Amino acid sequence: MSTWPEPPNYYDAPTKSHKVILQTAGYPVIFPEPNISQVVGNMRVGHWTFVAGMSALGYGLGYWKGSVTHWQKPASTFGAIFLGQFGMLHMMQDEAYRLMGYKENNTELARNMPTFAQADA
């Protein structure tokens, strides 16, 4: 004869964390949970170049597609904003991975932890 399991008590403190870590950091961790200001403040020149390039590409594609219906200006503005936003979010994700230690982060170490970077050299 089986019995019903006890219902959970939602007033007890949780026993497990809601975070799941799928991999371990292969590089030094600078910020384990970086916020938006830390991510944007540490973005490299190449990241900003990618954002500007995606925005320019969006403007050109929007102008090309909008010229069919004589809506060049609104279509090019939408394309620049849309692809610029994609480029920004993509590079913010890349920089967050660097700050959390999942990608190579020598530049970020030198910028945020100069004593740690000198100890490795």
PDB file of C-alpha atoms in Angstrom:
ATOM      1  CA  MET A   1       0.000   0.000   0.000  1.00  0.00           C
ATOM      2  CA  SER A   2       1.504   3.333  -1.045  1.00  0.00           C
ATOM      3  CA  THR A   3       1.009   6.637   0.670  1.00  0.00           C
ATOM      4  CA  TRP A   4       0.829  10.082  -0.748  1.00  0.00           C
ATOM      5  CA  PRO A   5       4.010  12.182  -0.501  1.00  0.00           C
ATOM      6  CA  GLU A   6       4.026  15.075   1.897  1.00  0.00           C
ATOM      7  CA  PRO A   7       3.168  18.369   0.208  1.00  0.00           C
ATOM      8  CA  PRO A   8       5.995  20.909   0.172  1.00  0.00           C
ATOM      9  CA  ASN A   9       6.028  23.637   2.762  1.00  0.00           C
ATOM     10  CA  TYR A  10       6.458  26.865   0.841  1.00  0.00           C
ATOM     11  CA  TYR A  11       7.373  28.770   3.988  1.00  0.00           C
ATOM     12  CA  ASP A  12      10.627  26.831   4.532  1.00  0.00           C
ATOM     13  CA  ALA A  13      13.914  28.202   3.252  1.00  0.00           C
ATOM     14  CA  PRO A  14      14.884  26.761  -0.135  1.00  0.00           C
ATOM     15  CA  THR A  15      17.399  23.920  -0.077  1.00  0.00           C
ATOM     16  CA  LYS A  16      18.671  24.393  -3.651  1.00  0.00           C
ATOM     17  CA  SER A  17      19.748  27.457  -5.588  1.00  0.00           C
ATOM     18  CA  HIS A  18      17.861  28.533  -8.686  1.00  0.00           C
ATOM     19  CA  LYS A  19      21.140  28.948 -10.583  1.00  0.00           C
ATOM     20  CA  VAL A  20      22.560  26.143 -12.661  1.00  0.00           C
ATOM     21  CA  ILE A  21      26.231  26.362 -13.624  1.00  0.00           C
ATOM     22  CA  LEU A  22      26.869  24.286 -16.726  1.00  0.00           C
ATOM     23  CA  GLN A  23      30.601  24.908 -17.026  1.00  0.00           C
ATOM     24  CA  THR A  24      33.492  26.059 -14.893  1.00  0.00           C
ATOM     25  CA  ALA A  25      35.441  29.200 -15.642  1.00  0.00           C
ATOM     26  CA  GLY A  26      38.709  28.568 -17.454  1.00  0.00           C
ATOM     27  CA  TYR A  27      40.115  32.037 -16.799  1.00  0.00           C
ATOM     28  CA  PRO A  28      40.242  34.266 -13.703  1.00  0.00           C
ATOM     29  CA  VAL A  29      36.810  35.500 -12.631  1.00  0.00           C
ATOM     30  CA  ILE A  30      36.608  39.292 -12.415  1.00  0.00           C
ATOM     31  CA  PHE A  31      32.893  39.675 -11.667  1.00  0.00           C
ATOM     32  CA  PRO A  32      30.878  36.491 -11.021  1.00  0.00           C
ATOM     33  CA  GLU A  33      27.603  38.283 -11.839  1.00  0.00           C
ATOM     34  CA  PRO A  34      28.401  41.451 -13.811  1.00  0.00           C
ATOM     35  CA  ASN A  35      25.746  44.128 -14.087  1.00  0.00           C
ATOM     36  CA  ILE A  36      25.067  46.216 -17.197  1.00  0.00           C
ATOM     37  CA  SER A  37      27.345  49.100 -16.177  1.00  0.00           C
ATOM     38  CA  GLN A  38      30.277  46.763 -15.599  1.00  0.00           C
ATOM     39  CA  VAL A  39      29.705  45.022 -18.926  1.00  0.00           C
ATOM     40  CA  VAL A  40      29.355  48.220 -20.986  1.00  0.00           C
ATOM     41  CA  GLY A  41      32.232  49.895 -19.130  1.00  0.00           C
ATOM     42  CA  ASN A  42      34.582  47.030 -19.988  1.00  0.00           C
ATOM     43  CA  MET A  43      33.671  46.594 -23.654  1.00  0.00           C
ATOM     44  CA  ARG A  44      36.650  46.509 -25.998  1.00  0.00           C
ATOM     45  CA  VAL A  45      37.205  48.691 -29.068  1.00  0.00           C
ATOM     46  CA  GLY A  46      36.462  45.703 -31.296  1.00  0.00           C
ATOM     47  CA  HIS A  47      33.083  45.296 -29.639  1.00  0.00           C
ATOM     48  CA  TRP A  48      32.141  48.908 -30.348  1.00  0.00           C
ATOM     49  CA  THR A  49      33.386  48.487 -33.929  1.00  0.00           C
ATOM     50  CA  PHE A  50      31.096  45.470 -34.366  1.00  0.00           C
ATOM     51  CA  VAL A  51      28.117  47.460 -33.003  1.00  0.00           C
ATOM     52  CA  ALA A  52      28.814  50.371 -35.358  1.00  0.00           C
ATOM     53  CA  GLY A  53      29.292  48.013 -38.306  1.00  0.00           C
ATOM     54  CA  MET A  54      26.018  46.218 -37.658  1.00  0.00           C
ATOM     55  CA  SER A  55      24.223  49.551 -37.373  1.00  0.00           C
ATOM     56  CA  ALA A  56      25.724  50.761 -40.661  1.00  0.00           C
ATOM     57  CA  LEU A  57      24.839  47.474 -42.338  1.00  0.00           C
ATOM     58  CA  GLY A  58      21.262  47.819 -41.072  1.00  0.00           C
ATOM     59  CA  TYR A  59      21.041  51.343 -42.445  1.00  0.00           C
ATOM     60  CA  GLY A  60      22.242  50.213 -45.865  1.00  0.00           C
ATOM     61  CA  LEU A  61      19.961  47.188 -46.006  1.00  0.00           C
ATOM     62  CA  GLY A  62      16.984  49.253 -44.845  1.00  0.00           C
ATOM     63  CA  TYR A  63      17.665  51.890 -47.490  1.00  0.00           C
ATOM     64  CA  TRP A  64      17.935  49.193 -50.169  1.00  0.00           C
ATOM     65  CA  LYS A  65      14.723  47.425 -49.126  1.00  0.00           C
ATOM     66  CA  GLY A  66      12.863  50.698 -48.558  1.00  0.00           C
ATOM     67  CA  SER A  67      13.737  52.068 -51.987  1.00  0.00           C
ATOM     68  CA  VAL A  68      11.252  49.643 -53.555  1.00  0.00           C
ATOM     69  CA  THR A  69       8.321  51.455 -51.912  1.00  0.00           C
ATOM     70  CA  HIS A  70       9.998  54.903 -51.643  1.00  0.00           C
ATOM     71  CA  TRP A  71      10.299  54.568 -47.863  1.00  0.00           C
ATOM     72  CA  GLN A  72      14.058  54.862 -47.680  1.00  0.00           C
ATOM     73  CA  LYS A  73      14.294  56.994 -44.553  1.00  0.00           C
ATOM     74  CA  PRO A  74      11.982  55.027 -42.202  1.00  0.00           C
ATOM     75  CA  ALA A  75      13.254  51.666 -43.418  1.00  0.00           C
ATOM     76  CA  SER A  76      16.903  52.658 -43.077  1.00  0.00           C
ATOM     77  CA  THR A  77      16.294  54.060 -39.582  1.00  0.00           C
ATOM     78  CA  PHE A  78      14.539  50.876 -38.515  1.00  0.00           C
ATOM     79  CA  GLY A  79      17.318  48.732 -39.979  1.00  0.00           C
ATOM     80  CA  ALA A  80      20.019  50.732 -38.203  1.00  0.00           C
ATOM     81  CA  ILE A  81      18.237  50.506 -34.842  1.00  0.00           C
ATOM     82  CA  PHE A  82      17.358  46.824 -35.245  1.00  0.00           C
ATOM     83  CA  LEU A  83      20.785  45.558 -36.285  1.00  0.00           C
ATOM     84  CA  GLY A  84      22.547  48.026 -33.955  1.00  0.00           C
ATOM     85  CA  GLN A  85      20.580  46.600 -31.045  1.00  0.00           C
ATOM     86  CA  PHE A  86      21.471  43.069 -32.138  1.00  0.00           C
ATOM     87  CA  GLY A  87      25.165  43.998 -32.301  1.00  0.00           C
ATOM     88  CA  MET A  88      25.059  45.657 -28.892  1.00  0.00           C
ATOM     89  CA  LEU A  89      23.374  42.714 -27.177  1.00  0.00           C
ATOM     90  CA  HIS A  90      25.692  40.216 -28.862  1.00  0.00           C
ATOM     91  CA  MET A  91      28.821  42.083 -27.766  1.00  0.00           C
ATOM     92  CA  MET A  92      27.462  42.624 -24.238  1.00  0.00           C
ATOM     93  CA  GLN A  93      27.024  38.865 -23.951  1.00  0.00           C
ATOM     94  CA  ASP A  94      30.588  38.324 -25.161  1.00  0.00           C
ATOM     95  CA  GLU A  95      31.952  40.821 -22.638  1.00  0.00           C
ATOM     96  CA  ALA A  96      29.908  39.314 -19.810  1.00  0.00           C
ATOM     97  CA  TYR A  97      31.450  35.922 -20.607  1.00  0.00           C
ATOM     98  CA  ARG A  98      34.894  37.516 -20.392  1.00  0.00           C
ATOM     99  CA  LEU A  99      34.152  39.111 -17.015  1.00  0.00           C
ATOM    100  CA  MET A 100      32.795  35.811 -15.662  1.00  0.00           C
ATOM    101  CA  GLY A 101      35.957  33.981 -16.774  1.00  0.00           C
ATOM    102  CA  TYR A 102      34.540  31.867 -19.593  1.00  0.00           C
ATOM    103  CA  LYS A 103      36.654  33.559 -22.303  1.00  0.00           C
ATOM    104  CA  GLU A 104      40.149  35.040 -22.511  1.00  0.00           C
ATOM    105  CA  ASN A 105      40.192  38.181 -20.355  1.00  0.00           C
ATOM    106  CA  ASN A 106      43.752  39.553 -20.063  1.00  0.00           C
ATOM    107  CA  THR A 107      42.646  43.068 -21.043  1.00  0.00           C
ATOM    108  CA  GLU A 108      39.861  43.076 -18.475  1.00  0.00           C
ATOM    109  CA  LEU A 109      42.224  41.774 -15.782  1.00  0.00           C
ATOM    110  CA  ALA A 110      44.694  44.581 -16.476  1.00  0.00           C
ATOM    111  CA  ARG A 111      41.883  47.144 -16.369  1.00  0.00           C
ATOM    112  CA  ASN A 112      40.025  45.925 -13.263  1.00  0.00           C
ATOM    113  CA  MET A 113      42.643  44.019 -11.233  1.00  0.00           C
ATOM    114  CA  PRO A 114      46.075  45.473 -12.041  1.00  0.00           C
ATOM    115  CA  THR A 115      47.812  43.758  -9.114  1.00  0.00           C
ATOM    116  CA  PHE A 116      46.470  40.350 -10.159  1.00  0.00           C
ATOM    117  CA  ALA A 117      47.568  40.891 -13.756  1.00  0.00           C
ATOM    118  CA  GLN A 118      51.091  41.876 -12.650  1.00  0.00           C
ATOM    119  CA  ALA A 119      51.375  38.792 -10.452  1.00  0.00           C
ATOM    120  CA  ASP A 120      50.758  36.521 -13.460  1.00  0.00           C
ATOM    121  CA  ALA A 121      53.374  38.249 -15.638  1.00  0.00           C
TER     122      ALA A 121
END
